Amino acid sequence: RLTMLVGAAALMVVGVAAGFALKPSARAATEVIRFRAPIPEGTRLNLLGVVGDAFAISPDGKWLALVARPSRDAATNIYLRRLDQLDATVVPGSNGAESPFFSPDSREIGFIAGDGRLRRTAIAGGAVSTISNSEADPRSVPAWSENGQIYFRSPNFEMFSVAAGGGEPRPLLDAP
């Protein structure tokens, strides 16, 4: 009887050890991906006159947003491209826009419109809505946080937060 218990215990130890040895590593393999992302035909990437960021990549890594203009004298637009597709499309309502940024779930894109207001729209399409009527500094890039707030800088370098659904911005720091 004792021999059977010792044998069973030994088999159990060997089984547990084998399970740990065969278990996949918790560390995910890092994969390097290289690709070209040409700008839409007939447009110019807005690098020379850029005031914010000229591009943004969505948090899920599936979308690329570019600030480009159809000609040297034309207003900028935000162009959106799925990285598994070849063509980019203009984000409706983004005429004159700068500084694209994505929602944390990558379902929406925000930008600073030509009039300085924060706007957003669903990537799947739909109406563009104004997040805030306060002016945002187009030389900065707003950040859309997991807590549903968008953080942005005003032209006079004050920092604000506003609900992603819209509303009155709140200053992040009290004036001295």
PDB file of C-alpha atoms in Angstrom:
ATOM      1  CA  ARG A   1       0.000   0.000   0.000  1.00  0.00           C
ATOM      2  CA  LEU A   2       2.743   2.428   0.911  1.00  0.00           C
ATOM      3  CA  THR A   3       4.491   1.606  -2.346  1.00  0.00           C
ATOM      4  CA  MET A   4       1.321   2.424  -4.304  1.00  0.00           C
ATOM      5  CA  LEU A   5       0.953   5.792  -2.519  1.00  0.00           C
ATOM      6  CA  VAL A   6       4.577   6.692  -3.153  1.00  0.00           C
ATOM      7  CA  GLY A   7       4.228   5.630  -6.799  1.00  0.00           C
ATOM      8  CA  ALA A   8       1.033   7.707  -7.219  1.00  0.00           C
ATOM      9  CA  ALA A   9       2.670  10.729  -5.586  1.00  0.00           C
ATOM     10  CA  ALA A  10       5.697  10.354  -7.850  1.00  0.00           C
ATOM     11  CA  LEU A  11       3.452  10.178 -10.931  1.00  0.00           C
ATOM     12  CA  MET A  12       1.589  13.263  -9.774  1.00  0.00           C
ATOM     13  CA  VAL A  13       4.842  15.205  -9.313  1.00  0.00           C
ATOM     14  CA  VAL A  14       6.049  14.107 -12.754  1.00  0.00           C
ATOM     15  CA  GLY A  15       2.674  15.115 -14.291  1.00  0.00           C
ATOM     16  CA  VAL A  16       2.733  18.563 -12.686  1.00  0.00           C
ATOM     17  CA  ALA A  17       6.348  19.110 -13.754  1.00  0.00           C
ATOM     18  CA  ALA A  18       5.520  18.038 -17.316  1.00  0.00           C
ATOM     19  CA  GLY A  19       2.526  20.380 -17.346  1.00  0.00           C
ATOM     20  CA  PHE A  20       4.727  23.333 -16.379  1.00  0.00           C
ATOM     21  CA  ALA A  21       7.385  22.356 -18.902  1.00  0.00           C
ATOM     22  CA  LEU A  22       4.866  22.107 -21.746  1.00  0.00           C
ATOM     23  CA  LYS A  23       2.920  25.241 -20.781  1.00  0.00           C
ATOM     24  CA  PRO A  24       3.394  28.022 -23.322  1.00  0.00           C
ATOM     25  CA  SER A  25       5.479  30.926 -22.154  1.00  0.00           C
ATOM     26  CA  ALA A  26       3.500  33.847 -20.738  1.00  0.00           C
ATOM     27  CA  ARG A  27       5.767  36.135 -22.730  1.00  0.00           C
ATOM     28  CA  ALA A  28       4.344  36.832 -26.158  1.00  0.00           C
ATOM     29  CA  ALA A  29       6.637  36.601 -29.116  1.00  0.00           C
ATOM     30  CA  THR A  30       7.556  40.011 -30.489  1.00  0.00           C
ATOM     31  CA  GLU A  31       6.958  40.326 -34.180  1.00  0.00           C
ATOM     32  CA  VAL A  32       8.517  43.068 -36.286  1.00  0.00           C
ATOM     33  CA  ILE A  33       6.217  44.361 -38.993  1.00  0.00           C
ATOM     34  CA  ARG A  34       7.376  46.661 -41.762  1.00  0.00           C
ATOM     35  CA  PHE A  35       5.112  48.211 -44.343  1.00  0.00           C
ATOM     36  CA  ARG A  36       4.749  51.196 -46.636  1.00  0.00           C
ATOM     37  CA  ALA A  37       1.931  53.654 -46.127  1.00  0.00           C
ATOM     38  CA  PRO A  38       1.800  55.852 -49.208  1.00  0.00           C
ATOM     39  CA  ILE A  39      -0.311  58.969 -48.936  1.00  0.00           C
ATOM     40  CA  PRO A  40      -3.476  59.164 -51.039  1.00  0.00           C
ATOM     41  CA  GLU A  41      -2.927  59.799 -54.746  1.00  0.00           C
ATOM     42  CA  GLY A  42      -2.724  63.501 -55.561  1.00  0.00           C
ATOM     43  CA  THR A  43      -2.196  64.698 -51.979  1.00  0.00           C
ATOM     44  CA  ARG A  44       0.754  66.078 -50.055  1.00  0.00           C
ATOM     45  CA  LEU A  45       1.580  65.038 -46.513  1.00  0.00           C
ATOM     46  CA  ASN A  46       1.341  68.091 -44.288  1.00  0.00           C
ATOM     47  CA  LEU A  47       4.891  68.108 -42.902  1.00  0.00           C
ATOM     48  CA  LEU A  48       6.226  71.552 -43.755  1.00  0.00           C
ATOM     49  CA  GLY A  49       3.278  73.474 -42.378  1.00  0.00           C
ATOM     50  CA  VAL A  50       2.411  70.948 -39.691  1.00  0.00           C
ATOM     51  CA  VAL A  51       1.370  72.407 -36.398  1.00  0.00           C
ATOM     52  CA  GLY A  52       0.226  69.237 -34.627  1.00  0.00           C
ATOM     53  CA  ASP A  53       1.022  65.665 -35.544  1.00  0.00           C
ATOM     54  CA  ALA A  54       0.910  64.689 -39.203  1.00  0.00           C
ATOM     55  CA  PHE A  55      -0.321  61.174 -38.395  1.00  0.00           C
ATOM     56  CA  ALA A  56      -1.717  58.925 -35.670  1.00  0.00           C
ATOM     57  CA  ILE A  57      -2.031  55.161 -35.280  1.00  0.00           C
ATOM     58  CA  SER A  58      -5.086  53.749 -33.530  1.00  0.00           C
ATOM     59  CA  PRO A  59      -4.612  51.946 -30.182  1.00  0.00           C
ATOM     60  CA  ASP A  60      -5.610  48.615 -31.756  1.00  0.00           C
ATOM     61  CA  GLY A  61      -2.992  49.122 -34.493  1.00  0.00           C
ATOM     62  CA  LYS A  62      -5.510  48.763 -37.330  1.00  0.00           C
ATOM     63  CA  TRP A  63      -5.901  52.379 -38.475  1.00  0.00           C
ATOM     64  CA  LEU A  64      -3.622  55.124 -39.723  1.00  0.00           C
ATOM     65  CA  ALA A  65      -4.769  58.753 -39.798  1.00  0.00           C
ATOM     66  CA  LEU A  66      -2.805  61.211 -41.964  1.00  0.00           C
ATOM     67  CA  VAL A  67      -3.019  64.985 -42.236  1.00  0.00           C
ATOM     68  CA  ALA A  68      -2.651  65.803 -45.926  1.00  0.00           C
ATOM     69  CA  ARG A  69      -3.746  68.399 -48.447  1.00  0.00           C
ATOM     70  CA  PRO A  70      -4.877  67.852 -52.039  1.00  0.00           C
ATOM     71  CA  SER A  71      -2.618  70.662 -53.272  1.00  0.00           C
ATOM     72  CA  ARG A  72      -0.147  73.184 -51.904  1.00  0.00           C
ATOM     73  CA  ASP A  73      -2.788  75.903 -51.462  1.00  0.00           C
ATOM     74  CA  ALA A  74      -5.652  73.682 -50.289  1.00  0.00           C
ATOM     75  CA  ALA A  75      -6.764  73.173 -46.700  1.00  0.00           C
ATOM     76  CA  THR A  76      -5.671  70.054 -44.849  1.00  0.00           C
ATOM     77  CA  ASN A  77      -7.924  67.044 -44.339  1.00  0.00           C
ATOM     78  CA  ILE A  78      -7.660  63.963 -42.186  1.00  0.00           C
ATOM     79  CA  TYR A  79      -7.320  60.810 -44.283  1.00  0.00           C
ATOM     80  CA  LEU A  80      -8.087  57.471 -42.662  1.00  0.00           C
ATOM     81  CA  ARG A  81      -6.738  54.127 -43.820  1.00  0.00           C
ATOM     82  CA  ARG A  82      -7.109  50.613 -42.449  1.00  0.00           C
ATOM     83  CA  LEU A  83      -3.637  49.101 -42.421  1.00  0.00           C
ATOM     84  CA  ASP A  84      -4.907  45.949 -44.139  1.00  0.00           C
ATOM     85  CA  GLN A  85      -6.274  48.077 -47.021  1.00  0.00           C
ATOM     86  CA  LEU A  86      -4.514  50.103 -49.702  1.00  0.00           C
ATOM     87  CA  ASP A  87      -6.751  53.154 -49.958  1.00  0.00           C
ATOM     88  CA  ALA A  88      -7.353  56.045 -47.584  1.00  0.00           C
ATOM     89  CA  THR A  89     -10.537  58.091 -47.394  1.00  0.00           C
ATOM     90  CA  VAL A  90     -11.159  61.627 -46.223  1.00  0.00           C
ATOM     91  CA  VAL A  91     -12.775  61.908 -42.807  1.00  0.00           C
ATOM     92  CA  PRO A  92     -15.971  63.877 -43.471  1.00  0.00           C
ATOM     93  CA  GLY A  93     -15.973  67.280 -41.780  1.00  0.00           C
ATOM     94  CA  SER A  94     -12.185  67.375 -41.406  1.00  0.00           C
ATOM     95  CA  ASN A  95     -11.556  70.258 -43.823  1.00  0.00           C
ATOM     96  CA  GLY A  96      -8.789  72.401 -42.289  1.00  0.00           C
ATOM     97  CA  ALA A  97      -8.225  69.879 -39.486  1.00  0.00           C
ATOM     98  CA  GLU A  98      -4.992  69.035 -37.673  1.00  0.00           C
ATOM     99  CA  SER A  99      -3.814  66.741 -34.889  1.00  0.00           C
ATOM    100  CA  PRO A 100      -5.824  63.507 -35.269  1.00  0.00           C
ATOM    101  CA  PHE A 101      -6.280  61.289 -32.208  1.00  0.00           C
ATOM    102  CA  PHE A 102      -8.209  58.072 -31.552  1.00  0.00           C
ATOM    103  CA  SER A 103     -10.620  56.899 -28.890  1.00  0.00           C
ATOM    104  CA  PRO A 104      -9.181  54.200 -26.605  1.00  0.00           C
ATOM    105  CA  ASP A 105     -11.349  51.531 -28.292  1.00  0.00           C
ATOM    106  CA  SER A 106     -10.270  52.709 -31.781  1.00  0.00           C
ATOM    107  CA  ARG A 107     -13.899  53.166 -32.878  1.00  0.00           C
ATOM    108  CA  GLU A 108     -13.756  56.953 -33.157  1.00  0.00           C
ATOM    109  CA  ILE A 109     -11.350  59.569 -34.361  1.00  0.00           C
ATOM    110  CA  GLY A 110     -11.019  63.063 -32.986  1.00  0.00           C
ATOM    111  CA  PHE A 111      -9.252  66.089 -34.403  1.00  0.00           C
ATOM    112  CA  ILE A 112      -8.792  69.811 -34.000  1.00  0.00           C
ATOM    113  CA  ALA A 113     -10.997  71.393 -36.664  1.00  0.00           C
ATOM    114  CA  GLY A 114      -9.972  74.394 -38.729  1.00  0.00           C
ATOM    115  CA  ASP A 115     -11.822  76.686 -36.287  1.00  0.00           C
ATOM    116  CA  GLY A 116      -9.842  75.256 -33.341  1.00  0.00           C
ATOM    117  CA  ARG A 117     -12.720  73.249 -31.876  1.00  0.00           C
ATOM    118  CA  LEU A 118     -12.389  69.616 -30.863  1.00  0.00           C
ATOM    119  CA  ARG A 119     -14.510  67.337 -33.019  1.00  0.00           C
ATOM    120  CA  ARG A 120     -15.073  63.596 -33.288  1.00  0.00           C
ATOM    121  CA  THR A 121     -16.718  61.054 -35.550  1.00  0.00           C
ATOM    122  CA  ALA A 122     -17.155  57.300 -35.698  1.00  0.00           C
ATOM    123  CA  ILE A 123     -14.635  55.511 -37.909  1.00  0.00           C
ATOM    124  CA  ALA A 124     -17.502  53.485 -39.360  1.00  0.00           C
ATOM    125  CA  GLY A 125     -19.043  56.749 -40.556  1.00  0.00           C
ATOM    126  CA  GLY A 126     -21.658  59.115 -39.307  1.00  0.00           C
ATOM    127  CA  ALA A 127     -22.065  62.698 -38.261  1.00  0.00           C
ATOM    128  CA  VAL A 128     -19.203  64.788 -36.930  1.00  0.00           C
ATOM    129  CA  SER A 129     -19.943  66.183 -33.479  1.00  0.00           C
ATOM    130  CA  THR A 130     -18.332  69.032 -31.610  1.00  0.00           C
ATOM    131  CA  ILE A 131     -16.772  67.999 -28.299  1.00  0.00           C
ATOM    132  CA  SER A 132     -15.946  71.482 -27.093  1.00  0.00           C
ATOM    133  CA  ASN A 133     -16.561  75.034 -28.266  1.00  0.00           C
ATOM    134  CA  SER A 134     -13.372  76.159 -26.499  1.00  0.00           C
ATOM    135  CA  GLU A 135     -10.395  76.609 -28.776  1.00  0.00           C
ATOM    136  CA  ALA A 136      -7.671  73.949 -28.702  1.00  0.00           C
ATOM    137  CA  ASP A 137      -4.087  74.671 -29.690  1.00  0.00           C
ATOM    138  CA  PRO A 138      -3.495  73.007 -33.078  1.00  0.00           C
ATOM    139  CA  ARG A 139       0.221  72.765 -32.241  1.00  0.00           C
ATOM    140  CA  SER A 140      -0.632  70.098 -29.665  1.00  0.00           C
ATOM    141  CA  VAL A 141      -2.318  66.715 -29.898  1.00  0.00           C
ATOM    142  CA  PRO A 142      -5.265  65.983 -27.606  1.00  0.00           C
ATOM    143  CA  ALA A 143      -5.339  62.702 -25.685  1.00  0.00           C
ATOM    144  CA  TRP A 144      -8.493  60.592 -25.260  1.00  0.00           C
ATOM    145  CA  SER A 145      -8.246  58.649 -22.013  1.00  0.00           C
ATOM    146  CA  GLU A 146      -9.853  55.414 -20.858  1.00  0.00           C
ATOM    147  CA  ASN A 147     -11.874  57.403 -18.292  1.00  0.00           C
ATOM    148  CA  GLY A 148     -13.837  59.150 -21.067  1.00  0.00           C
ATOM    149  CA  GLN A 149     -12.010  62.461 -20.807  1.00  0.00           C
ATOM    150  CA  ILE A 150     -10.142  64.272 -23.559  1.00  0.00           C
ATOM    151  CA  TYR A 151      -7.171  66.327 -22.430  1.00  0.00           C
ATOM    152  CA  PHE A 152      -6.068  69.259 -24.537  1.00  0.00           C
ATOM    153  CA  ARG A 153      -4.095  72.489 -24.470  1.00  0.00           C
ATOM    154  CA  SER A 154      -5.504  75.919 -25.269  1.00  0.00           C
ATOM    155  CA  PRO A 155      -3.628  78.417 -27.478  1.00  0.00           C
ATOM    156  CA  ASN A 156      -2.400  80.199 -24.311  1.00  0.00           C
ATOM    157  CA  PHE A 157      -0.921  76.920 -22.993  1.00  0.00           C
ATOM    158  CA  GLU A 158      -3.568  76.157 -20.353  1.00  0.00           C
ATOM    159  CA  MET A 159      -4.449  72.481 -19.920  1.00  0.00           C
ATOM    160  CA  PHE A 160      -8.100  71.369 -19.924  1.00  0.00           C
ATOM    161  CA  SER A 161     -10.171  68.223 -19.791  1.00  0.00           C
ATOM    162  CA  VAL A 162     -13.594  67.752 -21.341  1.00  0.00           C
ATOM    163  CA  ALA A 163     -15.930  64.770 -21.458  1.00  0.00           C
ATOM    164  CA  ALA A 164     -15.585  62.888 -24.753  1.00  0.00           C
ATOM    165  CA  GLY A 165     -19.353  63.226 -25.165  1.00  0.00           C
ATOM    166  CA  GLY A 166     -19.000  66.992 -25.063  1.00  0.00           C
ATOM    167  CA  GLY A 167     -19.452  69.710 -22.527  1.00  0.00           C
ATOM    168  CA  GLU A 168     -17.714  72.546 -20.790  1.00  0.00           C
ATOM    169  CA  PRO A 169     -13.924  72.075 -20.436  1.00  0.00           C
ATOM    170  CA  ARG A 170     -12.459  72.122 -16.925  1.00  0.00           C
ATOM    171  CA  PRO A 171      -9.007  73.563 -16.244  1.00  0.00           C
ATOM    172  CA  LEU A 172      -6.555  70.965 -14.958  1.00  0.00           C
ATOM    173  CA  LEU A 173      -4.613  73.432 -12.845  1.00  0.00           C
ATOM    174  CA  ASP A 174      -5.833  76.365 -10.825  1.00  0.00           C
ATOM    175  CA  ALA A 175      -4.470  79.726 -11.859  1.00  0.00           C
ATOM    176  CA  PRO A 176      -1.824  81.043  -9.418  1.00  0.00           C
TER     177      PRO A 176
END
